[in-house]
Amino acid sequence: MHKKVAIFISGGGSNMVKLVDSMTGDHPARPVVVLANSADAGGLKHAADRGVATEVVDHRPFNGDRAAFEAALQATIAPYEADILCLAGFMRVLTADFVTPWAGRMLNIHPSLLPKYKGLHTHQRALDAGDTHAGCTVHEVTAALDDGPILGQVRVPILPSDTADDLAARVLVQEHILYPAVLRHFAAGQRTPLEFSE
Ligand code: GRF
């Protein structure tokens, strides 16, 4: 019996595509739905092209009413009976009301070596700090932003000539390797963190 995976996106969905494409053959999970918080999210077409159901819950009509938005998210994905929820570039903060029922079943990818640089502009912050390495992290989602047990990380060297965009591009290549690897591991019931270097 395959685990069912829901994936939330906000944009191009390149991580989502890698997750969906990884879930074939002897993989213990299969994608059941991709949800975006905007109909403009480019990733929706990539999901549909792959035969995965898509849903949109636009946050804007909720005018900041997070509880109502989150209730709509939950109601929209409920029929898919997902076992695991992957956030993949989903740019809305989710509160404890949404996250708590998913405890231990919800993953996120973040473009930094957590616990460093929670939130936005991670690559510029790593450059500004003079760090020698950047990277990405897949972690379990808890109610605290970009927190929760770490399930995998990749370290990426920072080159002297790097701009934030250069670094983002090199880290994204590693995100595309890390997230499918962690999801496979997680769906098989394993929680030991995976550690890689570029
Ligand atoms: C990735 O860098 C991810 O780590 C961050 O948002 C970006 C999403 O890219 N949270 P994509 O939509 O998967 O292409």
Coordinates of C-alpha atoms and ligand atoms in Angstrom, one line a residue:
M1 CA 0.0 0.0 0.0
H2 CA 1.6 3.3 -1.1
K3 CA 1.7 6.3 1.2
K4 CA -0.3 9.2 -0.3
V5 CA 1.5 12.5 -0.7
A6 CA 0.0 16.0 -1.0
I7 CA 2.3 18.8 -2.1
F8 CA 1.8 22.6 -1.5
I9 CA 3.5 25.1 -3.9
S10 CA 3.4 28.8 -4.6
G11 CA 5.5 29.2 -7.7
G12 CA 7.3 27.3 -10.4
G13 CA 7.3 24.1 -8.5
S14 CA 10.7 22.7 -9.5
N15 CA 11.0 20.9 -6.2
M16 CA 7.5 19.5 -6.6
V17 CA 8.3 18.2 -10.0
K18 CA 11.3 16.4 -8.6
L19 CA 9.2 14.9 -5.9
V20 CA 6.5 13.8 -8.2
D21 CA 8.9 12.3 -10.7
S22 CA 10.7 10.4 -8.0
M23 CA 7.5 8.6 -6.8
T24 CA 7.5 5.6 -9.2
G25 CA 8.6 2.0 -9.2
D26 CA 9.4 0.7 -5.8
H27 CA 9.1 4.1 -4.1
P28 CA 6.8 3.7 -1.0
A29 CA 4.7 6.8 -1.9
R30 CA 2.7 8.3 -4.7
P31 CA 1.5 11.9 -5.3
V32 CA -2.2 12.4 -4.9
V33 CA -2.6 16.2 -5.2
V34 CA -0.7 19.4 -5.8
L35 CA -2.2 22.5 -4.2
A36 CA -1.2 26.1 -4.9
N37 CA -2.3 29.3 -3.2
S38 CA -2.6 31.1 -6.5
A39 CA -3.9 30.0 -9.9
D40 CA -0.9 31.7 -11.4
A41 CA 1.6 29.2 -9.8
G42 CA 3.5 27.8 -12.8
G43 CA 3.9 24.4 -11.1
L44 CA 0.2 23.6 -11.5
K45 CA 0.6 22.9 -15.2
H46 CA 3.7 20.7 -14.5
A47 CA 1.6 18.6 -12.0
A48 CA -1.4 18.3 -14.4
D49 CA 1.0 17.3 -17.2
R50 CA 2.1 14.5 -15.0
G51 CA -1.4 13.3 -14.3
V52 CA -1.5 14.6 -10.7
A53 CA -4.7 16.3 -9.4
T54 CA -4.4 20.0 -8.8
E55 CA -6.2 22.4 -6.5
V56 CA -6.1 26.1 -5.9
V57 CA -6.9 27.9 -2.6
D58 CA -6.2 31.5 -3.2
H59 CA -5.2 33.2 0.0
R60 CA -6.1 36.7 -1.1
P61 CA -9.9 36.6 -0.8
F62 CA -9.5 35.7 2.9
N63 CA -8.0 39.1 3.6
G64 CA -5.6 38.0 6.2
D65 CA -8.1 35.6 8.0
R66 CA -5.6 32.8 8.4
A67 CA -8.0 30.5 10.3
A68 CA -10.5 30.6 7.4
F69 CA -7.7 30.2 4.8
E70 CA -6.3 27.2 6.7
A71 CA -9.8 25.7 7.1
A72 CA -10.2 25.9 3.3
L73 CA -6.8 24.3 2.7
Q74 CA -7.7 21.4 5.0
A75 CA -11.1 20.9 3.5
T76 CA -9.7 21.0 0.0
I77 CA -7.1 18.3 0.6
A78 CA -9.2 16.1 3.0
P79 CA -10.8 14.1 0.2
Y80 CA -7.4 13.0 -1.0
E81 CA -6.6 11.3 2.4
A82 CA -2.9 12.2 2.2
D83 CA -0.6 10.5 4.6
I84 CA 2.3 13.0 4.1
L85 CA 2.2 16.7 3.2
C86 CA 5.2 18.2 1.6
L87 CA 5.6 22.0 1.4
A88 CA 7.7 22.8 -1.6
G89 CA 8.2 26.6 -2.0
F90 CA 4.8 27.3 -0.3
M91 CA 5.1 30.9 0.6
R92 CA 2.4 31.2 3.3
V93 CA 3.0 30.8 7.0
L94 CA 0.8 28.0 8.5
T95 CA -0.3 28.3 12.1
A96 CA -0.5 25.7 14.8
D97 CA -4.1 25.1 14.0
F98 CA -3.2 23.7 10.6
V99 CA 0.2 22.2 11.5
T100 CA -0.7 20.3 14.7
P101 CA -3.0 17.7 13.1
W102 CA -0.2 17.0 10.6
A103 CA 2.5 16.6 13.3
G104 CA 5.1 14.0 12.2
R105 CA 3.6 13.8 8.7
M106 CA 4.6 17.2 7.2
L107 CA 7.9 18.2 5.5
N108 CA 9.4 21.4 4.2
I109 CA 12.5 22.3 2.3
H110 CA 14.3 25.5 3.2
P111 CA 17.3 27.1 1.4
S112 CA 19.7 27.4 4.3
L113 CA 21.6 25.2 6.7
L114 CA 19.0 25.4 9.5
P115 CA 19.0 26.5 12.2
K116 CA 20.8 29.3 10.4
Y117 CA 18.7 31.8 8.4
K118 CA 15.1 31.0 9.0
G119 CA 12.7 33.1 6.9
L120 CA 13.6 34.9 3.7
H121 CA 16.7 36.1 1.8
T122 CA 18.8 33.2 3.1
H123 CA 21.5 33.3 0.5
Q124 CA 22.2 37.1 0.9
R125 CA 22.3 36.6 4.6
A126 CA 24.8 33.8 4.3
L127 CA 27.0 36.0 2.0
D128 CA 26.7 39.0 4.3
A129 CA 27.8 36.9 7.3
G130 CA 30.9 35.8 5.4
D131 CA 29.9 32.1 5.7
T132 CA 32.1 29.5 3.9
H133 CA 29.1 27.2 3.2
A134 CA 25.4 27.6 2.4
G135 CA 23.0 24.8 1.7
C136 CA 19.5 23.5 2.1
T137 CA 17.5 21.6 4.7
V138 CA 14.5 19.3 4.7
H139 CA 12.7 19.3 8.1
E140 CA 9.5 18.2 9.8
V141 CA 7.1 21.1 10.1
T142 CA 6.1 22.4 13.5
A143 CA 4.2 25.5 14.4
A144 CA 7.5 27.5 14.7
L145 CA 8.7 28.9 11.3
D146 CA 11.4 26.8 9.6
D147 CA 11.8 24.8 12.8
G148 CA 11.3 21.1 13.6
P149 CA 13.4 18.0 13.4
I150 CA 16.0 18.1 10.6
L151 CA 15.6 15.1 8.2
G152 CA 18.4 16.0 5.7
Q153 CA 20.9 18.7 4.7
V154 CA 23.3 19.4 1.9
R155 CA 26.2 21.7 2.4
V156 CA 27.2 23.9 -0.6
P157 CA 30.5 25.8 -0.7
I158 CA 30.3 29.6 -1.1
L159 CA 32.6 30.8 -3.8
P160 CA 34.3 34.2 -3.6
S161 CA 32.6 35.4 -6.7
D162 CA 29.1 34.2 -5.6
T163 CA 26.1 36.6 -5.8
A164 CA 22.9 35.6 -4.0
D165 CA 21.5 34.5 -7.3
D166 CA 24.5 32.3 -8.1
L167 CA 24.2 30.6 -4.7
A168 CA 20.5 30.2 -5.0
A169 CA 20.9 28.4 -8.4
R170 CA 23.6 26.0 -7.0
V171 CA 21.6 25.3 -3.8
L172 CA 18.5 24.6 -5.9
V173 CA 20.3 21.9 -7.8
Q174 CA 21.0 20.2 -4.4
E175 CA 17.4 20.8 -3.2
H176 CA 16.3 18.7 -6.2
I177 CA 18.5 15.8 -5.0
L178 CA 17.9 16.2 -1.3
Y179 CA 14.1 16.5 -1.1
P180 CA 13.3 13.3 -3.1
A181 CA 15.9 11.4 -1.1
V182 CA 14.4 12.5 2.2
L183 CA 10.9 11.8 1.1
R184 CA 11.7 8.3 0.1
H185 CA 13.4 7.7 3.4
F186 CA 10.6 9.3 5.4
A187 CA 7.8 7.5 3.5
A188 CA 9.6 4.2 4.4
G189 CA 9.4 5.2 8.0
Q190 CA 13.0 6.2 8.5
R191 CA 13.9 9.4 10.4
T192 CA 17.7 9.3 10.6
P193 CA 18.9 12.6 9.0
L194 CA 20.6 12.4 5.6
E195 CA 23.8 14.5 5.2
F196 CA 25.4 15.4 1.9
S197 CA 27.9 17.8 0.4
E198 CA 27.9 19.3 -3.0
Ligands
GRF1 C1 13.2 26.8 -3.1 O1 14.4 27.5 -3.0 C2 12.7 26.4 -1.8 O2 13.8 26.0 -0.9 C3 12.1 27.7 -1.3 O3 11.4 28.2 -2.4 C4 12.1 27.7 -3.6 C5 11.0 27.0 -4.4 O4 11.4 26.8 -5.6 N1 11.4 27.5 -0.1 P1 10.5 25.8 -6.5 O5 9.1 26.4 -6.6 O6 10.5 24.5 -6.0 O7 11.1 25.9 -7.9

